[in-house]
Structure formats: structure tokens, C-alpha cells
JSON list of C-alpha atoms in Angstrom, two decimals:
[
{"chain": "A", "resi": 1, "resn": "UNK", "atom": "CA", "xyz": [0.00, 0.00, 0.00]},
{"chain": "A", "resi": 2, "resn": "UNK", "atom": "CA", "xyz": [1.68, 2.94, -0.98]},
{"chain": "A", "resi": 3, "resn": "UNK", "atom": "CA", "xyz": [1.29, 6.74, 1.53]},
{"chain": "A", "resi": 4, "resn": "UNK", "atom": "CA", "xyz": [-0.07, 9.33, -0.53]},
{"chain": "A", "resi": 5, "resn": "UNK", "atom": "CA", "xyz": [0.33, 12.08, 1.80]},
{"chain": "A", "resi": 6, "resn": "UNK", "atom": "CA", "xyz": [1.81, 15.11, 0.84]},
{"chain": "A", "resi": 7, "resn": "UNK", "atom": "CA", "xyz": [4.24, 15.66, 3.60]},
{"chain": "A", "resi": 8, "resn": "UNK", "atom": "CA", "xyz": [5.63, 18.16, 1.37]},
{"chain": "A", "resi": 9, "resn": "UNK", "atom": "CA", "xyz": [3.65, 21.12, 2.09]},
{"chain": "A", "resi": 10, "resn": "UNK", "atom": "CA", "xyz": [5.44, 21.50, 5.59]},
{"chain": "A", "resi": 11, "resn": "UNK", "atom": "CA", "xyz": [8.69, 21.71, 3.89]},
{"chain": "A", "resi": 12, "resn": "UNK", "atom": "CA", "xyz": [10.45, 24.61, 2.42]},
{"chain": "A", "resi": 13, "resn": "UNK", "atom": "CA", "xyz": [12.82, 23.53, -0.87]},
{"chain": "A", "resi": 14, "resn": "UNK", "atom": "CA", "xyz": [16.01, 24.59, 0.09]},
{"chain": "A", "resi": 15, "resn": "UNK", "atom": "CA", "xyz": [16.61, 24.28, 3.93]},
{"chain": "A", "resi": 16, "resn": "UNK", "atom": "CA", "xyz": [20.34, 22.50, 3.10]},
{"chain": "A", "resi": 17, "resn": "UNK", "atom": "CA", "xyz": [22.66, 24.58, 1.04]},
{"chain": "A", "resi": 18, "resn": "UNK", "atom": "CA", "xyz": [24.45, 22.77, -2.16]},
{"chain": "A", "resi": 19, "resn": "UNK", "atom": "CA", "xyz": [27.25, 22.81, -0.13]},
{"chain": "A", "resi": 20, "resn": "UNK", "atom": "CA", "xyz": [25.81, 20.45, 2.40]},
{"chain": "A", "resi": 21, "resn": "UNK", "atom": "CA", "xyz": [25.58, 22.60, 5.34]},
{"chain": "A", "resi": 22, "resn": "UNK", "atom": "CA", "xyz": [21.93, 23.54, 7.16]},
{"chain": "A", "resi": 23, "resn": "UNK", "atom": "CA", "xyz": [20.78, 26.85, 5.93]},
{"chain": "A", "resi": 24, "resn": "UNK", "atom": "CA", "xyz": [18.93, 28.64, 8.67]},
{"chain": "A", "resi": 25, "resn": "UNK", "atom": "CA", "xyz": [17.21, 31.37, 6.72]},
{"chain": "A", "resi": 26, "resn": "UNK", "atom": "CA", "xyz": [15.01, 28.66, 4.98]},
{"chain": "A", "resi": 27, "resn": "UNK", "atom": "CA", "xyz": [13.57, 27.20, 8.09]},
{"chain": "A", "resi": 28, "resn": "UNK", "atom": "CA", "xyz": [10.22, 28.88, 10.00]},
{"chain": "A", "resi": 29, "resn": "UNK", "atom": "CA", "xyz": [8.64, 28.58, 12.77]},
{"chain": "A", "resi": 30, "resn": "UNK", "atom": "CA", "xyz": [5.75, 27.17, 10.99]},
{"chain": "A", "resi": 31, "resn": "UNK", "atom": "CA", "xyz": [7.31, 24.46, 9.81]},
{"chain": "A", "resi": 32, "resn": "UNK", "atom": "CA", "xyz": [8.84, 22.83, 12.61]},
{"chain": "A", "resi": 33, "resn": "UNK", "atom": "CA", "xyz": [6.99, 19.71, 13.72]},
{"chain": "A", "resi": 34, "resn": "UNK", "atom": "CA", "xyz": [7.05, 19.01, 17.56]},
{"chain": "A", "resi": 35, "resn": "UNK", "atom": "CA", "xyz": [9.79, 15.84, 18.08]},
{"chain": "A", "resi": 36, "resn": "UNK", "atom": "CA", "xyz": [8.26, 12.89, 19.26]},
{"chain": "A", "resi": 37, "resn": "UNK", "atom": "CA", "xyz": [10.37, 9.58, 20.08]},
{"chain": "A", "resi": 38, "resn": "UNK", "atom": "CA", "xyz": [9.72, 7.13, 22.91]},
{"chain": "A", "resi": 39, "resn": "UNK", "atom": "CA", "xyz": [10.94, 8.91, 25.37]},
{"chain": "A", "resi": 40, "resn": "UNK", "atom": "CA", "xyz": [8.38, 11.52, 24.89]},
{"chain": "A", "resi": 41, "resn": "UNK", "atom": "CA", "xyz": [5.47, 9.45, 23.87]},
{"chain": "A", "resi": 42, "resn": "UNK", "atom": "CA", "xyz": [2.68, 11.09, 25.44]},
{"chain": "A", "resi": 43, "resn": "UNK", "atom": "CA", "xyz": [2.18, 13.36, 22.09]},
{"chain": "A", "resi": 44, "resn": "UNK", "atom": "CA", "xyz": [-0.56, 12.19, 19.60]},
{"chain": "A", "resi": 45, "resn": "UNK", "atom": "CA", "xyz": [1.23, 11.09, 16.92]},
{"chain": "A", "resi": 46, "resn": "UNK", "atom": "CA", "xyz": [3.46, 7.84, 17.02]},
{"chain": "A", "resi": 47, "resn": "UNK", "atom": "CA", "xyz": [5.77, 8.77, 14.60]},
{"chain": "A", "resi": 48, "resn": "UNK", "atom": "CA", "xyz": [6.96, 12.89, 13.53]},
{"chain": "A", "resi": 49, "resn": "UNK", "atom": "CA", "xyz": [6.57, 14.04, 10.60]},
{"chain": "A", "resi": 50, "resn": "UNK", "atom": "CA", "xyz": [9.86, 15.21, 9.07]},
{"chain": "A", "resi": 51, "resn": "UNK", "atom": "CA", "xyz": [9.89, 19.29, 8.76]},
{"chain": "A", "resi": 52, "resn": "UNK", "atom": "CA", "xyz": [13.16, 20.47, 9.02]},
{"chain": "A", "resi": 53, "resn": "UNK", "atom": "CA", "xyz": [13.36, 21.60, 12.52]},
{"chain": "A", "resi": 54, "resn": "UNK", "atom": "CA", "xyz": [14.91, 18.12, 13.15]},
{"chain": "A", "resi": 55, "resn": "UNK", "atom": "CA", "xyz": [17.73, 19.31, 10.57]},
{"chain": "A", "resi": 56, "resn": "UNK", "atom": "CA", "xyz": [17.82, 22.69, 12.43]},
{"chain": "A", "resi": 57, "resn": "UNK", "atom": "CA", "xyz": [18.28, 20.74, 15.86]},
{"chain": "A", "resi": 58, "resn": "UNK", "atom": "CA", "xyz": [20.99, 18.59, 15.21]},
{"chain": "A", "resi": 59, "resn": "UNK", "atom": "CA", "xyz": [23.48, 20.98, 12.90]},
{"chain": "A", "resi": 60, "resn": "UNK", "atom": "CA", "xyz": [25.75, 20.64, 15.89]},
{"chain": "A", "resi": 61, "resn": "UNK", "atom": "CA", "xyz": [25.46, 16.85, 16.39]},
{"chain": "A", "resi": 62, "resn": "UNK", "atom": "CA", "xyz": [26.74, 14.05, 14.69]},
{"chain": "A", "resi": 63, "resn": "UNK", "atom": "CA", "xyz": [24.09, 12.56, 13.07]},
{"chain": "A", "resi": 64, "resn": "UNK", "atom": "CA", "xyz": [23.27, 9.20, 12.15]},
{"chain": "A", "resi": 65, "resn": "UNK", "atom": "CA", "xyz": [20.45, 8.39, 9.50]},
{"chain": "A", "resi": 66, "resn": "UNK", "atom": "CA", "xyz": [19.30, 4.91, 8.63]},
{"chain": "A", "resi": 67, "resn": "UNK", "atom": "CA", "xyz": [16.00, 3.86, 7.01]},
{"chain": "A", "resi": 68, "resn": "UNK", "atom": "CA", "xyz": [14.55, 1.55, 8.57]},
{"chain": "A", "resi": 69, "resn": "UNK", "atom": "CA", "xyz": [11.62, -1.56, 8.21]},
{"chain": "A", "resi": 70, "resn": "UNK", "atom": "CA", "xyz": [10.41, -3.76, 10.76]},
{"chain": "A", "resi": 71, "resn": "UNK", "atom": "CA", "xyz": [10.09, -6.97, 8.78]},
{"chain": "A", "resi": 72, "resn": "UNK", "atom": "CA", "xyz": [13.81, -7.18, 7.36]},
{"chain": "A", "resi": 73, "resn": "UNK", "atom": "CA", "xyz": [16.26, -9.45, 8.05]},
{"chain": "A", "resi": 74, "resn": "UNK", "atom": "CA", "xyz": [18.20, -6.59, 9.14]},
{"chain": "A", "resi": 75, "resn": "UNK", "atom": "CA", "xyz": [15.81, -5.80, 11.28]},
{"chain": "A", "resi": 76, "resn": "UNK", "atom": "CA", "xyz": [17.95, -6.57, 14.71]},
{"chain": "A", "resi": 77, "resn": "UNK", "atom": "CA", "xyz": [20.41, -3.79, 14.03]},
{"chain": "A", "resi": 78, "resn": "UNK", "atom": "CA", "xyz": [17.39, -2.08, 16.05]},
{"chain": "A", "resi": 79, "resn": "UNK", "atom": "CA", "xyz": [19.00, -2.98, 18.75]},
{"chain": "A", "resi": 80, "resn": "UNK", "atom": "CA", "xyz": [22.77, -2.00, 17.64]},
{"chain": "A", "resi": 81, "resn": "UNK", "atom": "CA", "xyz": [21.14, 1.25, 16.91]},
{"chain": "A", "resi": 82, "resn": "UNK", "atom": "CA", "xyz": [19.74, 1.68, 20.32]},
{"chain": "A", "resi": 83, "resn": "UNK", "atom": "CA", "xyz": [22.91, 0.46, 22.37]},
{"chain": "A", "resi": 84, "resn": "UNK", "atom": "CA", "xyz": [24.60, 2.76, 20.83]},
{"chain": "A", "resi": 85, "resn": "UNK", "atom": "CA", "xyz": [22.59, 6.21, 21.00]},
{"chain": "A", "resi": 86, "resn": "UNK", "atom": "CA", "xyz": [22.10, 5.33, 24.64]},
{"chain": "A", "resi": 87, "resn": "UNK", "atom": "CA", "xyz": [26.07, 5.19, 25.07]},
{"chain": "A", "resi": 88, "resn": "UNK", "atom": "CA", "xyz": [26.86, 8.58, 22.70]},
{"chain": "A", "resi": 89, "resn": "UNK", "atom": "CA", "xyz": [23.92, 10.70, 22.66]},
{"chain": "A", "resi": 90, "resn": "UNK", "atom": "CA", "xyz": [25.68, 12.40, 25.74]},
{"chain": "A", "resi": 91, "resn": "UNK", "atom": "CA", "xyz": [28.69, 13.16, 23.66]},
{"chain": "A", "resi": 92, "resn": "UNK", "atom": "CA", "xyz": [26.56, 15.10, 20.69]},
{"chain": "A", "resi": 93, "resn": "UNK", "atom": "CA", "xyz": [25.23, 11.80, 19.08]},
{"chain": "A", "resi": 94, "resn": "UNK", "atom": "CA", "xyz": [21.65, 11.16, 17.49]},
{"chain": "A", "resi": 95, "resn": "UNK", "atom": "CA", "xyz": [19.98, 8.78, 15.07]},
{"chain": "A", "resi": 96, "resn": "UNK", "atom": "CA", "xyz": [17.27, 9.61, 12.80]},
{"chain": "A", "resi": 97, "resn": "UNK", "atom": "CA", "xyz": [15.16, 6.15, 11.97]},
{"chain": "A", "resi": 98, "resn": "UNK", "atom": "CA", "xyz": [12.85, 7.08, 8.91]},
{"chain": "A", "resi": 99, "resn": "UNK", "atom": "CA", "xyz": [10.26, 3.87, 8.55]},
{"chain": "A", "resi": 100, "resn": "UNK", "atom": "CA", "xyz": [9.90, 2.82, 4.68]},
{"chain": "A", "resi": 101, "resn": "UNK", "atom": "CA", "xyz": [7.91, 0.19, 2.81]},
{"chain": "A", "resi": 102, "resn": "UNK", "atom": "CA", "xyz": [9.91, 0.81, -0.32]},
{"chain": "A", "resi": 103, "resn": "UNK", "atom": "CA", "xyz": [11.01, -2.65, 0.02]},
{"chain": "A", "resi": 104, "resn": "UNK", "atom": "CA", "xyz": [7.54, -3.82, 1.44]},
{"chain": "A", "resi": 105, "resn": "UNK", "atom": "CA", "xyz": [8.91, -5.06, 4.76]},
{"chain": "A", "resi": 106, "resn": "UNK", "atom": "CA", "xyz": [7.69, -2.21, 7.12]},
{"chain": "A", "resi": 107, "resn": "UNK", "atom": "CA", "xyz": [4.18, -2.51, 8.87]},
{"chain": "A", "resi": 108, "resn": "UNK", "atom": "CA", "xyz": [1.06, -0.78, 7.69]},
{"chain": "A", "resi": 109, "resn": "UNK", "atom": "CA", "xyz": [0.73, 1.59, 10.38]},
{"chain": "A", "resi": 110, "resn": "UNK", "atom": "CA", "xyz": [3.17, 4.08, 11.97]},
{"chain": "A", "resi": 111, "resn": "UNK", "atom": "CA", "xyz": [1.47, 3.58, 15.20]},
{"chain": "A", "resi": 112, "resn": "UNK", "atom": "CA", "xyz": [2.58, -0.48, 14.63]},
{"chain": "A", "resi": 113, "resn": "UNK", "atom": "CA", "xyz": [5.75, 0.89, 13.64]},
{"chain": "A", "resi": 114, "resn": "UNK", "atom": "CA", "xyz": [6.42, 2.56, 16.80]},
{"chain": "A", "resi": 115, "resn": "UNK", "atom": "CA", "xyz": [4.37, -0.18, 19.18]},
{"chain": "A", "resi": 116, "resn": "UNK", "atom": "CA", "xyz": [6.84, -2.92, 17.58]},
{"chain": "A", "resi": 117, "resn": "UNK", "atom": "CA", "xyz": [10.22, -0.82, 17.68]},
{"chain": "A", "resi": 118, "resn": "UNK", "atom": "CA", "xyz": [9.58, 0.31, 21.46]},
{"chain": "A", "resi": 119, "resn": "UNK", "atom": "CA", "xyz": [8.41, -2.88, 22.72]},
{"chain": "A", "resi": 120, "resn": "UNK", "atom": "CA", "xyz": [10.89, -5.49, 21.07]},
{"chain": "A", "resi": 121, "resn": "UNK", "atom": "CA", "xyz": [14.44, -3.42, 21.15]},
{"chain": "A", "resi": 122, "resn": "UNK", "atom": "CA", "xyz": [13.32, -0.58, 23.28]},
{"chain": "A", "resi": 123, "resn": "UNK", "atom": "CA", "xyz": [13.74, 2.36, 20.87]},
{"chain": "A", "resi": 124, "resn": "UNK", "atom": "CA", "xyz": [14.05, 5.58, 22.45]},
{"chain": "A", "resi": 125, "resn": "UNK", "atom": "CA", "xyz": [15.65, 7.41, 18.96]},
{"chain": "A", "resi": 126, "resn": "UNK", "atom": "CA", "xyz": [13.90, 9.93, 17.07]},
{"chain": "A", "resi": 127, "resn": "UNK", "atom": "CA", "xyz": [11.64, 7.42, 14.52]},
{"chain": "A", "resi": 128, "resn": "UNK", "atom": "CA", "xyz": [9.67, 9.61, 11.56]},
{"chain": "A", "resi": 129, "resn": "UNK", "atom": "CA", "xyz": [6.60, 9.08, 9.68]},
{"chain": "A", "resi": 130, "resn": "UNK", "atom": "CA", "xyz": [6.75, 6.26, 6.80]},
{"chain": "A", "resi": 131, "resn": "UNK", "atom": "CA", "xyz": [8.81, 7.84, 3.27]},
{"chain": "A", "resi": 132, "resn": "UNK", "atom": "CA", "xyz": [9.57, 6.89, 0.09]},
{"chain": "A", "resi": 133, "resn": "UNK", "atom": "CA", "xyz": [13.61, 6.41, -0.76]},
{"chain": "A", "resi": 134, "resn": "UNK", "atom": "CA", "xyz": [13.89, 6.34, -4.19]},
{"chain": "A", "resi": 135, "resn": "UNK", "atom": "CA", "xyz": [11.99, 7.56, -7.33]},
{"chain": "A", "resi": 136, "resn": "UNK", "atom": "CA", "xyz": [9.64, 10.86, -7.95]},
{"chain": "A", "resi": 137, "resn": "UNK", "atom": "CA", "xyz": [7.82, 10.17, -4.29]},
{"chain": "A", "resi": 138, "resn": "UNK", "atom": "CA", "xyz": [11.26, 10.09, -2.38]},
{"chain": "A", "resi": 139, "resn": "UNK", "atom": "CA", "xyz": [11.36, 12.15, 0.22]},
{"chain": "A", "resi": 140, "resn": "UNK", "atom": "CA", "xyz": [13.47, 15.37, -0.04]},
{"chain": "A", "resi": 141, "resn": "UNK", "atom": "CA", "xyz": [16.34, 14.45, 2.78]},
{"chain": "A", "resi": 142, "resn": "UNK", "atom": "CA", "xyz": [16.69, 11.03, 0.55]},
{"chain": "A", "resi": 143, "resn": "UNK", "atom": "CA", "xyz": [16.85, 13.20, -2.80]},
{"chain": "A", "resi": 144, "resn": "UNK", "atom": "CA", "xyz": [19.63, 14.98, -0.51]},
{"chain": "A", "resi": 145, "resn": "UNK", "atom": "CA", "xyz": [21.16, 11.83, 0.83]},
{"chain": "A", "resi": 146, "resn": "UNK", "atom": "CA", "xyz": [21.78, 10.31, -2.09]},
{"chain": "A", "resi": 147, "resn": "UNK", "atom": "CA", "xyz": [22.88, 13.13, -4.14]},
{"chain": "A", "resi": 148, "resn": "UNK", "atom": "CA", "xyz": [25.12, 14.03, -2.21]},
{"chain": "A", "resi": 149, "resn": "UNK", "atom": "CA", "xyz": [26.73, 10.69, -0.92]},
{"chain": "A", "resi": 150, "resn": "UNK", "atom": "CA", "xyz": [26.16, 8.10, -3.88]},
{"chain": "A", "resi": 151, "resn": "UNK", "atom": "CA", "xyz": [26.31, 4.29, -3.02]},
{"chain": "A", "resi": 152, "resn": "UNK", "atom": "CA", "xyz": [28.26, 1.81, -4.84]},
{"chain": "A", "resi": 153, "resn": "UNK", "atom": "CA", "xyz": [29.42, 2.73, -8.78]},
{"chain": "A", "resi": 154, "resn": "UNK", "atom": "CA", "xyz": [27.73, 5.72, -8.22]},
{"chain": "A", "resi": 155, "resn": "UNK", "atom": "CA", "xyz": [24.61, 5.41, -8.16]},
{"chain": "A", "resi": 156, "resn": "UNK", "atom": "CA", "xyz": [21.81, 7.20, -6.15]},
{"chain": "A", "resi": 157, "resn": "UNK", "atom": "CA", "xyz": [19.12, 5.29, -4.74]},
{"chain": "A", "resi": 158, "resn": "UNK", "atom": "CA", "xyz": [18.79, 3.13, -1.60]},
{"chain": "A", "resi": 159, "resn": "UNK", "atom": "CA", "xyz": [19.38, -0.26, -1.95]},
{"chain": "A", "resi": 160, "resn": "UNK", "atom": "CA", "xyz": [17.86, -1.45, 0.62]},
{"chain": "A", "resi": 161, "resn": "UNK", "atom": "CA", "xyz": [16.56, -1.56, 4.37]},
{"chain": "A", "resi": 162, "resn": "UNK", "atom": "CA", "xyz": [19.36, -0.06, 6.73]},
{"chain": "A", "resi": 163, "resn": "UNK", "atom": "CA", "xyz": [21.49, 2.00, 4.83]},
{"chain": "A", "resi": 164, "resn": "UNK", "atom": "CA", "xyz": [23.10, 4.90, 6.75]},
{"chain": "A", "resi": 165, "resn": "UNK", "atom": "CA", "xyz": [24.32, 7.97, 5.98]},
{"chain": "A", "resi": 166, "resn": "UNK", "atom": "CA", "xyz": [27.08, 9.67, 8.80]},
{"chain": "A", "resi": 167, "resn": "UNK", "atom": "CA", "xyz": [26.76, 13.31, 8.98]},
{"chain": "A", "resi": 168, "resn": "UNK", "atom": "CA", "xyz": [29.03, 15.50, 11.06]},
{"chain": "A", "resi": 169, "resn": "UNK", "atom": "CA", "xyz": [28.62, 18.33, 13.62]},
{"chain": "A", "resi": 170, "resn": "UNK", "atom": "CA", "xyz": [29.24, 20.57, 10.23]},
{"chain": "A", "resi": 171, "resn": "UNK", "atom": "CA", "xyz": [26.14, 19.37, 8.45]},
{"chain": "A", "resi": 172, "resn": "UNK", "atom": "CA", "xyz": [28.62, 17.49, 5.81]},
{"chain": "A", "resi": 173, "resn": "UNK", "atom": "CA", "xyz": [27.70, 13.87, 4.85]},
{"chain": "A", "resi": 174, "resn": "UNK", "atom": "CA", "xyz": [30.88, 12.18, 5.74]},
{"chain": "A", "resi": 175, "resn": "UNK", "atom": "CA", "xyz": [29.87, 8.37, 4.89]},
{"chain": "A", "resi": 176, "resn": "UNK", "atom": "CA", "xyz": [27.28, 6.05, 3.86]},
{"chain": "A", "resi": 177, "resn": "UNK", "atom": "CA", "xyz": [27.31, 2.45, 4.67]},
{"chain": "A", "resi": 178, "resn": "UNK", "atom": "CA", "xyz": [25.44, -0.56, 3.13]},
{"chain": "A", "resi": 179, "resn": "UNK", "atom": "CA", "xyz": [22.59, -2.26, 4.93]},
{"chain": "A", "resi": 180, "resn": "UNK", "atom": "CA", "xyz": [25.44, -5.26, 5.87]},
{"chain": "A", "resi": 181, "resn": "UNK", "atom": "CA", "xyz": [27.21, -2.35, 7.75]},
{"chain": "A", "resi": 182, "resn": "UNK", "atom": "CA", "xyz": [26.08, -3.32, 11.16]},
{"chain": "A", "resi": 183, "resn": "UNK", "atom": "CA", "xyz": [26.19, -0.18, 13.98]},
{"chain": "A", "resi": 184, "resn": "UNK", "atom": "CA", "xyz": [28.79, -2.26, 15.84]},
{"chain": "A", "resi": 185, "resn": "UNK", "atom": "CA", "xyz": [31.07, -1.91, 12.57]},
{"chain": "A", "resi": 186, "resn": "UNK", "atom": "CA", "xyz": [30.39, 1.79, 12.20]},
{"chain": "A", "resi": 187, "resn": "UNK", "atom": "CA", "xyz": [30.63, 2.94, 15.72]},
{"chain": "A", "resi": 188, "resn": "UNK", "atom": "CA", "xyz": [34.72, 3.97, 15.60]},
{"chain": "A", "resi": 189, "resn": "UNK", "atom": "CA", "xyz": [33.41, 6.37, 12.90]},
{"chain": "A", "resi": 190, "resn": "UNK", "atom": "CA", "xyz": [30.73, 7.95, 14.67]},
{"chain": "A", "resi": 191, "resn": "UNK", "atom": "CA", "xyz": [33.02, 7.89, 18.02]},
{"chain": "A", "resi": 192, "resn": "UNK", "atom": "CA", "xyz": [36.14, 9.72, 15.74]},
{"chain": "A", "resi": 193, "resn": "UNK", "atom": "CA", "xyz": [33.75, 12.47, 15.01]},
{"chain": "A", "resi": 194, "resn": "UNK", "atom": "CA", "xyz": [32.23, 12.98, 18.42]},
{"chain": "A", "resi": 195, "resn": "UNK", "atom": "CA", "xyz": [35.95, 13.21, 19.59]}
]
């Protein structure tokens, strides 16, 4: 079942420069969803809808973006993900987890979504509303993403469930890593740039 929201109409075109860095003058007010993750659960909605307030809030963190699907065989790096931003998200440290059925392996809902990642690996991470990756529907952080960090031979689109893209305290996309990349593996990179 594919979304057909328009989650587009919160988001202004340009809030990240070509250059890769967060450019304040395109983000209002307005625009800025209210963060919701499990540790703040209370809120309405499951799962945030991605306006660029996130962005705004972590252009001094390192940043850690991986899309995610709860029906994957990769799906257990939930709980890599999670051991992890409880150890570093002290030192400047945050994942982004943005739920996709571009594979169809997530579930239908994005309250099942967030029931099934907080109950089975305890995620307390920022998780996002359900997006597209790849084609005319992807969302506009993945048209970023990729354009700015191609995967293997060049090429632009996710692959798959799990892929992650490092970003650092500059806003610059420093690495992306295949879905086989577990956060174990990654975790000296994300440490080096936390310093």
C-alpha cells in the first residue's frame, strides 16, 4: 500500500545549502513539527513528521540516518542502533530512523511501527513518519542523501533496508554504509567524530 500524503507542504525547498551545510534562513517557525520519540510518547502522533526543525536541531550533532523496516532481516540492528545512542547521545550523538515500505517489509501503520520498535528493542531514537527512498515520491532528505553521498558505482538510490548515511557536527555527509554495515562496525566512525 503505498502513503499518498503530501508531507511536502510542511517543507520549504532549500533548507540544506548545495554545499551540504543547514541553511537557517530557509527554516520557520511554521514548519517545525514538535519531536516525538519514545521517550516523549505522550504526544498524539506515534511517529513525527519530518519538517526540518529536526535538521535545524541537530546541525551541531553528529548525526546518524538509517531507514529503517520492521520486517527485514536486518531488522535486529534495532538494537545496535539503540545500544549505541544510549552510550553517545551524551557526547553530541543522534539517530534519525525514517520507517519505509519501499522494500515492502515495514508494517502498515506508523502507530505499529512505533508499538513494535519500542516494545521489542526498546527504541528511544527519534523514529519519523513512513517515506519513500527512491523515485519521484522520495522524500526530499533522501533526494539529498543520495545526491550528495552516492552508493556503490555511483549510483543514487537506496538499496535497501538499513542504509546509513554519517553526517558531522558541520552538516557534511561524511559516509554512507550498506545495509550489511552493522552499527557495531560503524561505531569507531561515529566515536572519531564525536571526539
Amino acid at each position: 500500500m503505498e502513503d499518498t500524503r503530501s508531507d511536502d507542504k510542511h517543507i520549504d525547498e532549500k533548507p540544506i545549502s548545495d554545499t551540504g551545510h543547514i541553511d537557517e534562513k530557509h527554516i520557520s517557525d511554521d514548519k517545525r513539527p514538535v519531536e516525538k520519540s519514545a521517550s516523549n510518547a505522550k504526544q498524539n502522533d506515534p511517529i513525527i513528521n519530518l519538517g526540518y526543525k529536526l535538521i535545524f536541531t541537530i546541525s551541531l550533532l553528529v548525526v546518524l540516518i538509517v531507514n529503517v523496516a520492521s520486517e527485514c532481516g536486518f531488522t535486529s540492528q534495532y538494537g545496535g542502533l539503540q545500544k549505541m545512542y544510549v552510550d553517545l547521545k551524551g557526547r553530541g550523538f543522534e539517530i534519525i530512523a525514517f520507517p519505509s515500505d519501499q522494500f515492502s517489509q515495514e508494517l502498515d501503520t506508523e502507530q505499529e511501527i512505533y508499538d513494535f520498535c519500542t516494545s521489542t528493542f526498546g527504541v528511544t531514537f527519534p523514529l519519523m513518519a513512513k517515506v519513500q527512498l527512491n523515485g519521484n515520491k522520495a522524500h526530499p532528505i533522501y533526494k539529498y542523501l543520495t545526491k550528495v553521498k552516492p552508493g556503490m558505482l555511483g549510483t543514487n538510490s537506496v538499496k535497501w533496508n538499513f542504509e546509513k548515511f554519517l553526517i558531522d557536527r558541520k552538516g557534511n555527509v561524511v559516509e554512507r554504509y550498506s545495509s550489511i554495515v552493522t552499527p557495531e562496525k560503524l561505531r569507531p566512525d561515529v566515536e572519531g567524530l564525536l571526539g
